Amino acid sequence: MSYVLRCIACGAEYPPGEIRASCDCGGLLDVRHDLSSLPVSRELFDERLNRWDPENPIYRSGVWRFRELVLPVEESKIVSRPEGNTHLYRSERLSRWAGLEELYLKHEGENPTGSFKDRGMTVGVTQARLLGCRAVACASTGNTSASMAAYAALAGLSAIVFIPQGKIALGKLAQALAYGAKTLEVEGDFDAAMGLVRKLCEKLGIYLLNSLNPFRIEGQKTIVFELIQQLGWEAPDWIVLPAGNLGNTSAFGKALGELIDLGLIERLPRLAAVQARGANPFYRSFREGFRRRERVKAQTIATAIRIGDPVSYPRAVRALRLTRGLVVEVTDQEIMDAKAQVDAAGIGCEPASAAAVAGTRRLVQEGTIKQGERVVAILTGNLLKDPQATIAYHLGELPGIEPAYANRPLAIEPTLEAVKEVL
Ligand code: F0G
């Protein structure tokens, strides 16, 4: 095996076959590949993308196409739907709305279970099987549980999910139940559920599949690999993404560091992590120059990122330092108006994803992002995940939110006159 697990706090190393969620010192673990020995190139990845080889179906996955940089594992052991190969949209309407010439949207809601979590889960569940684990668990604001439930079912593993009671979007709850996960509704918020699942996994030896798990991060790196490949291996100026538990922010930083080290890109894009104002611990720490780790009691309409104590905080700080990145906060009003714009452009996303577009617009207005810079915003989840928030916005029923772009349904009598009147 050409990698080890290394603690990002104390540098201790562990062999890949060990079952552990974190270092003995409590620090987070990284998968460290020996990059100098990897036979990878732009041409290799392009060739795999262009040749849908029946002999190598695994390369149809936008994760496993980059397998040397993800997890060196025998093909027969991989649990894949396959995931990735999501579109990179360019919308004139949204570029204009954000104040940019070139805004791209990488739609991770096009993954098999409707969010970017599938990229991490294919790797996490593959690793769980390699390690001989029979059960996997996670705490979730919804998408992680939907994805883990599906991949565990595919692999024949038992799945236990912990969700904050009444605080996850309907589509996600439906998925966890449908895919057969044991679903525990915790009376408390996501942070309480996270604390509980960590204790459970430690005590009962169940494999933890939150983004604390370093193999999840390896899979999620491929969002960046793929988007840069789609741009002809030319890095954009900015990558803007919503930030909750900070797994993705961490993964993006690691991906970019590796691409630079391998010479696959010439310059680093800057990362911009976007938080909801009511769930902004990372923003608060950023404002203080990361001198202190902040924690908050989280509240936002974007339930996916309603997180007050993000577990991947130290990795995410490292990602922002590497990329001269920044954190910005946006209000729920800005999130829902941005979502209405993404939806009306014919693309569509869930509320948390729209934070990326709202954050982009705000950074352009502030003059931090320049009009001519090339920006990729990450849409992390599918429109259908949260129908309740969408409908409530258009009906004007969200407390404290004035829907600037409402599209109300109209009730009519079943006559042509009635139709004519409203058209
Ligand atoms: N967008 C969506 C749609 C999400 O589901 C999440 C996280 C994020 C953004 C934030 O990503 O946590 O890596 O910073 N959802 C997790 C879950 C927490 O349980 O589904 P992050």
CSV table of N, CA and C in Angstrom, one decimal, residues 141-228:
chain,number,residue,atom,x,y,z
A,141,THR,N,-27.2,15.8,8.9
A,141,THR,CA,-28.2,16.7,8.7
A,141,THR,C,-29.1,16.3,7.5
A,142,GLY,N,-28.8,15.0,7.0
A,142,GLY,CA,-29.7,14.4,6.0
A,142,GLY,C,-29.0,13.8,4.8
A,143,ASN,N,-28.1,14.5,4.2
A,143,ASN,CA,-27.5,13.9,3.0
A,143,ASN,C,-26.5,12.8,3.2
A,144,THR,N,-25.7,13.0,4.3
A,144,THR,CA,-24.8,11.9,4.6
A,144,THR,C,-25.6,10.6,4.9
A,145,SER,N,-26.7,10.7,5.7
A,145,SER,CA,-27.4,9.5,6.0
A,145,SER,C,-28.1,8.9,4.8
A,146,ALA,N,-28.6,9.7,3.9
A,146,ALA,CA,-29.2,9.2,2.7
A,146,ALA,C,-28.1,8.4,1.9
A,147,SER,N,-26.9,9.0,1.8
A,147,SER,CA,-25.9,8.4,1.0
A,147,SER,C,-25.3,7.1,1.7
A,148,MET,N,-25.1,7.2,2.9
A,148,MET,CA,-24.6,6.1,3.7
A,148,MET,C,-25.6,4.9,3.6
A,149,ALA,N,-26.8,5.2,3.8
A,149,ALA,CA,-27.9,4.2,3.8
A,149,ALA,C,-27.8,3.4,2.4
A,150,ALA,N,-27.7,4.2,1.3
A,150,ALA,CA,-27.7,3.6,0.0
A,150,ALA,C,-26.4,2.7,-0.2
A,151,TYR,N,-25.3,3.2,0.1
A,151,TYR,CA,-24.0,2.5,-0.1
A,151,TYR,C,-23.9,1.3,0.8
A,152,ALA,N,-24.4,1.4,2.0
A,152,ALA,CA,-24.4,0.3,2.9
A,152,ALA,C,-25.3,-0.8,2.4
A,153,ALA,N,-26.5,-0.4,1.9
A,153,ALA,CA,-27.4,-1.4,1.3
A,153,ALA,C,-26.7,-2.2,0.1
A,154,LEU,N,-26.0,-1.4,-0.7
A,154,LEU,CA,-25.3,-1.9,-1.9
A,154,LEU,C,-24.2,-2.9,-1.4
A,155,ALA,N,-23.6,-2.6,-0.3
A,155,ALA,CA,-22.5,-3.5,0.2
A,155,ALA,C,-22.9,-4.6,1.1
A,156,GLY,N,-24.2,-4.6,1.5
A,156,GLY,CA,-24.7,-5.6,2.4
A,156,GLY,C,-24.3,-5.3,3.8
A,157,LEU,N,-24.1,-4.1,4.2
A,157,LEU,CA,-23.7,-3.7,5.6
A,157,LEU,C,-24.9,-3.2,6.3
A,158,SER,N,-24.9,-3.3,7.7
A,158,SER,CA,-26.0,-2.6,8.4
A,158,SER,C,-25.7,-1.1,8.6
A,159,ALA,N,-26.7,-0.3,8.5
A,159,ALA,CA,-26.5,1.2,8.6
A,159,ALA,C,-27.3,1.7,9.8
A,160,ILE,N,-26.6,2.6,10.6
A,160,ILE,CA,-27.3,3.2,11.7
A,160,ILE,C,-27.1,4.7,11.5
A,161,VAL,N,-28.2,5.5,11.4
A,161,VAL,CA,-28.0,6.9,11.2
A,161,VAL,C,-28.7,7.7,12.4
A,162,PHE,N,-28.0,8.8,12.8
A,162,PHE,CA,-28.5,9.6,13.9
A,162,PHE,C,-28.8,11.0,13.3
A,163,ILE,N,-30.1,11.4,13.4
A,163,ILE,CA,-30.5,12.6,12.8
A,163,ILE,C,-31.1,13.5,13.8
A,164,PRO,N,-30.9,14.9,13.7
A,164,PRO,CA,-31.6,15.7,14.7
A,164,PRO,C,-33.1,15.7,14.4
A,165,GLN,N,-33.9,15.4,15.4
A,165,GLN,CA,-35.4,15.2,15.2
A,165,GLN,C,-36.0,16.4,14.6
A,166,GLY,N,-36.8,16.2,13.6
A,166,GLY,CA,-37.6,17.3,13.0
A,166,GLY,C,-36.8,18.3,12.2
A,167,LYS,N,-35.5,18.1,12.1
A,167,LYS,CA,-34.6,19.2,11.5
A,167,LYS,C,-33.9,18.8,10.2
A,168,ILE,N,-34.5,17.7,9.6
A,168,ILE,CA,-33.9,17.4,8.3
A,168,ILE,C,-34.9,17.4,7.2
A,169,ALA,N,-34.5,17.7,6.0
A,169,ALA,CA,-35.4,17.9,4.9
A,169,ALA,C,-36.1,16.5,4.6
A,170,LEU,N,-37.3,16.6,4.1
A,170,LEU,CA,-38.1,15.4,3.9
A,170,LEU,C,-37.6,14.4,3.0
A,171,GLY,N,-37.0,14.9,1.8
A,171,GLY,CA,-36.5,14.0,0.8
A,171,GLY,C,-35.4,13.1,1.4
A,172,LYS,N,-34.6,13.7,2.3
A,172,LYS,CA,-33.4,13.0,2.9
A,172,LYS,C,-33.9,11.9,3.9
A,173,LEU,N,-34.9,12.3,4.7
A,173,LEU,CA,-35.4,11.3,5.7
A,173,LEU,C,-36.0,10.1,4.9
A,174,ALA,N,-36.8,10.5,3.8
A,174,ALA,CA,-37.4,9.4,3.0
A,174,ALA,C,-36.3,8.5,2.5
A,175,GLN,N,-35.2,9.0,2.1
A,175,GLN,CA,-34.1,8.1,1.5
A,175,GLN,C,-33.5,7.2,2.6
A,176,ALA,N,-33.3,7.8,3.8
A,176,ALA,CA,-32.7,6.9,4.8
A,176,ALA,C,-33.6,5.8,5.2
A,177,LEU,N,-34.9,6.0,5.3
A,177,LEU,CA,-35.9,5.0,5.6
A,177,LEU,C,-36.0,4.0,4.4
A,178,ALA,N,-36.0,4.5,3.2
A,178,ALA,CA,-36.2,3.7,2.0
A,178,ALA,C,-35.1,2.7,1.8
A,179,TYR,N,-33.8,3.2,2.0
A,179,TYR,CA,-32.7,2.3,1.8
A,179,TYR,C,-32.4,1.4,3.0
A,180,GLY,N,-33.3,1.5,4.0
A,180,GLY,CA,-33.2,0.5,5.1
A,180,GLY,C,-32.3,0.8,6.2
A,181,ALA,N,-31.9,2.0,6.4
A,181,ALA,CA,-31.0,2.3,7.6
A,181,ALA,C,-31.8,2.3,8.9
A,182,LYS,N,-31.2,1.9,10.0
A,182,LYS,CA,-31.9,2.1,11.3
A,182,LYS,C,-31.7,3.5,11.6
A,183,THR,N,-32.9,4.2,11.7
A,183,THR,CA,-32.9,5.7,11.8
A,183,THR,C,-33.2,6.2,13.2
A,184,LEU,N,-32.3,6.8,13.8
A,184,LEU,CA,-32.5,7.2,15.2
A,184,LEU,C,-32.7,8.8,15.2
A,185,GLU,N,-33.9,9.2,15.6
A,185,GLU,CA,-34.1,10.7,15.7
A,185,GLU,C,-33.7,11.2,17.1
A,186,VAL,N,-32.6,11.9,17.1
A,186,VAL,CA,-32.1,12.4,18.4
A,186,VAL,C,-32.8,13.7,18.8
A,187,GLU,N,-33.3,13.7,20.1
A,187,GLU,CA,-33.9,14.9,20.6
A,187,GLU,C,-32.8,15.9,20.9
A,188,GLY,N,-32.4,16.7,19.9
A,188,GLY,CA,-31.3,17.6,20.0
A,188,GLY,C,-30.9,18.0,18.6
A,189,ASP,N,-29.8,18.8,18.5
A,189,ASP,CA,-29.3,19.3,17.2
A,189,ASP,C,-28.3,18.3,16.6
A,190,PHE,N,-27.8,18.7,15.5
A,190,PHE,CA,-26.8,17.9,14.8
A,190,PHE,C,-25.5,17.7,15.7
A,191,ASP,N,-25.1,18.7,16.4
A,191,ASP,CA,-23.9,18.6,17.2
A,191,ASP,C,-24.1,17.6,18.3
A,192,ALA,N,-25.3,17.5,18.9
A,192,ALA,CA,-25.5,16.5,19.9
A,192,ALA,C,-25.5,15.1,19.3
A,193,ALA,N,-26.1,15.0,18.1
A,193,ALA,CA,-26.1,13.7,17.4
A,193,ALA,C,-24.7,13.2,17.1
A,194,MET,N,-23.9,14.2,16.7
A,194,MET,CA,-22.5,13.9,16.3
A,194,MET,C,-21.7,13.3,17.6
A,195,GLY,N,-21.9,14.0,18.7
A,195,GLY,CA,-21.2,13.6,19.9
A,195,GLY,C,-21.7,12.1,20.3
A,196,LEU,N,-22.9,11.9,20.1
A,196,LEU,CA,-23.5,10.6,20.5
A,196,LEU,C,-22.9,9.4,19.6
A,197,VAL,N,-22.9,9.7,18.3
A,197,VAL,CA,-22.4,8.6,17.4
A,197,VAL,C,-20.9,8.4,17.6
A,198,ARG,N,-20.2,9.4,17.9
A,198,ARG,CA,-18.7,9.1,18.1
A,198,ARG,C,-18.6,8.2,19.3
A,199,LYS,N,-19.3,8.4,20.4
A,199,LYS,CA,-19.2,7.6,21.6
A,199,LYS,C,-19.7,6.1,21.2
A,200,LEU,N,-20.8,6.0,20.5
A,200,LEU,CA,-21.3,4.7,20.1
A,200,LEU,C,-20.2,3.9,19.3
A,201,CYS,N,-19.6,4.6,18.3
A,201,CYS,CA,-18.7,3.9,17.5
A,201,CYS,C,-17.5,3.4,18.3
A,202,GLU,N,-17.0,4.3,19.2
A,202,GLU,CA,-15.9,3.9,20.0
A,202,GLU,C,-16.2,2.7,20.9
A,203,LYS,N,-17.3,2.7,21.5
A,203,LYS,CA,-17.7,1.6,22.4
A,203,LYS,C,-18.0,0.3,21.7
A,204,LEU,N,-18.7,0.4,20.6
A,204,LEU,CA,-19.2,-0.9,20.0
A,204,LEU,C,-18.4,-1.3,18.7
A,205,GLY,N,-17.4,-0.5,18.4
A,205,GLY,CA,-16.5,-0.9,17.3
A,205,GLY,C,-17.3,-0.8,15.9
A,206,ILE,N,-18.2,0.1,15.9
A,206,ILE,CA,-18.9,0.3,14.6
A,206,ILE,C,-18.1,1.3,13.8
A,207,TYR,N,-18.1,1.2,12.5
A,207,TYR,CA,-17.3,2.0,11.6
A,207,TYR,C,-18.0,3.4,11.4
A,208,LEU,N,-17.3,4.5,11.8
A,208,LEU,CA,-17.9,5.8,11.7
A,208,LEU,C,-17.7,6.4,10.3
A,209,LEU,N,-18.7,6.8,9.7
A,209,LEU,CA,-18.6,7.3,8.3
A,209,LEU,C,-19.0,8.8,8.1
A,210,ASN,N,-18.8,9.6,9.2
A,210,ASN,CA,-18.9,11.0,9.0
A,210,ASN,C,-17.6,11.5,8.4
A,211,SER,N,-17.5,12.8,8.0
A,211,SER,CA,-16.3,13.2,7.2
A,211,SER,C,-15.1,13.3,8.1
A,212,LEU,N,-15.2,13.1,9.4
A,212,LEU,CA,-14.1,12.8,10.3
A,212,LEU,C,-13.3,11.7,9.7
A,213,ASN,N,-13.9,10.8,9.1
A,213,ASN,CA,-13.3,9.6,8.5
A,213,ASN,C,-12.4,10.0,7.3
A,214,PRO,N,-11.1,9.8,7.3
A,214,PRO,CA,-10.2,10.3,6.3
A,214,PRO,C,-10.5,9.8,4.9
A,215,PHE,N,-11.1,8.6,4.8
A,215,PHE,CA,-11.4,8.0,3.5
A,215,PHE,C,-12.5,8.8,2.8
A,216,ARG,N,-13.5,9.3,3.6
A,216,ARG,CA,-14.5,10.2,3.0
A,216,ARG,C,-13.9,11.4,2.3
A,217,ILE,N,-12.9,12.0,2.9
A,217,ILE,CA,-12.2,13.1,2.4
A,217,ILE,C,-11.6,12.8,1.0
A,218,GLU,N,-11.0,11.6,1.0
A,218,GLU,CA,-10.3,11.2,-0.2
A,218,GLU,C,-11.3,11.1,-1.4
A,219,GLY,N,-12.5,10.7,-1.2
A,219,GLY,CA,-13.5,10.6,-2.3
A,219,GLY,C,-13.9,12.0,-2.7
A,220,GLN,N,-14.1,12.9,-1.7
A,220,GLN,CA,-14.7,14.2,-2.0
A,220,GLN,C,-13.6,15.1,-2.7
A,221,LYS,N,-12.4,14.7,-2.6
A,221,LYS,CA,-11.3,15.5,-3.4
A,221,LYS,C,-11.6,15.5,-4.8
A,222,THR,N,-12.3,14.4,-5.3
A,222,THR,CA,-12.5,14.3,-6.8
A,222,THR,C,-13.5,15.3,-7.3
A,223,ILE,N,-14.2,16.0,-6.5
A,223,ILE,CA,-15.0,17.1,-7.0
A,223,ILE,C,-14.1,18.1,-7.7
A,224,VAL,N,-13.0,18.4,-7.0
A,224,VAL,CA,-12.0,19.4,-7.5
A,224,VAL,C,-11.2,18.8,-8.7
A,225,PHE,N,-10.8,17.5,-8.6
A,225,PHE,CA,-10.1,16.9,-9.7
A,225,PHE,C,-11.0,17.0,-11.0
A,226,GLU,N,-12.2,16.7,-10.8
A,226,GLU,CA,-13.1,16.6,-12.0
A,226,GLU,C,-13.4,17.9,-12.5
A,227,LEU,N,-13.6,18.9,-11.7
A,227,LEU,CA,-14.0,20.3,-12.2
A,227,LEU,C,-12.8,20.9,-12.9
A,228,ILE,N,-11.6,20.6,-12.4
A,228,ILE,CA,-10.4,21.1,-13.1
A,228,ILE,C,-10.2,20.4,-14.4
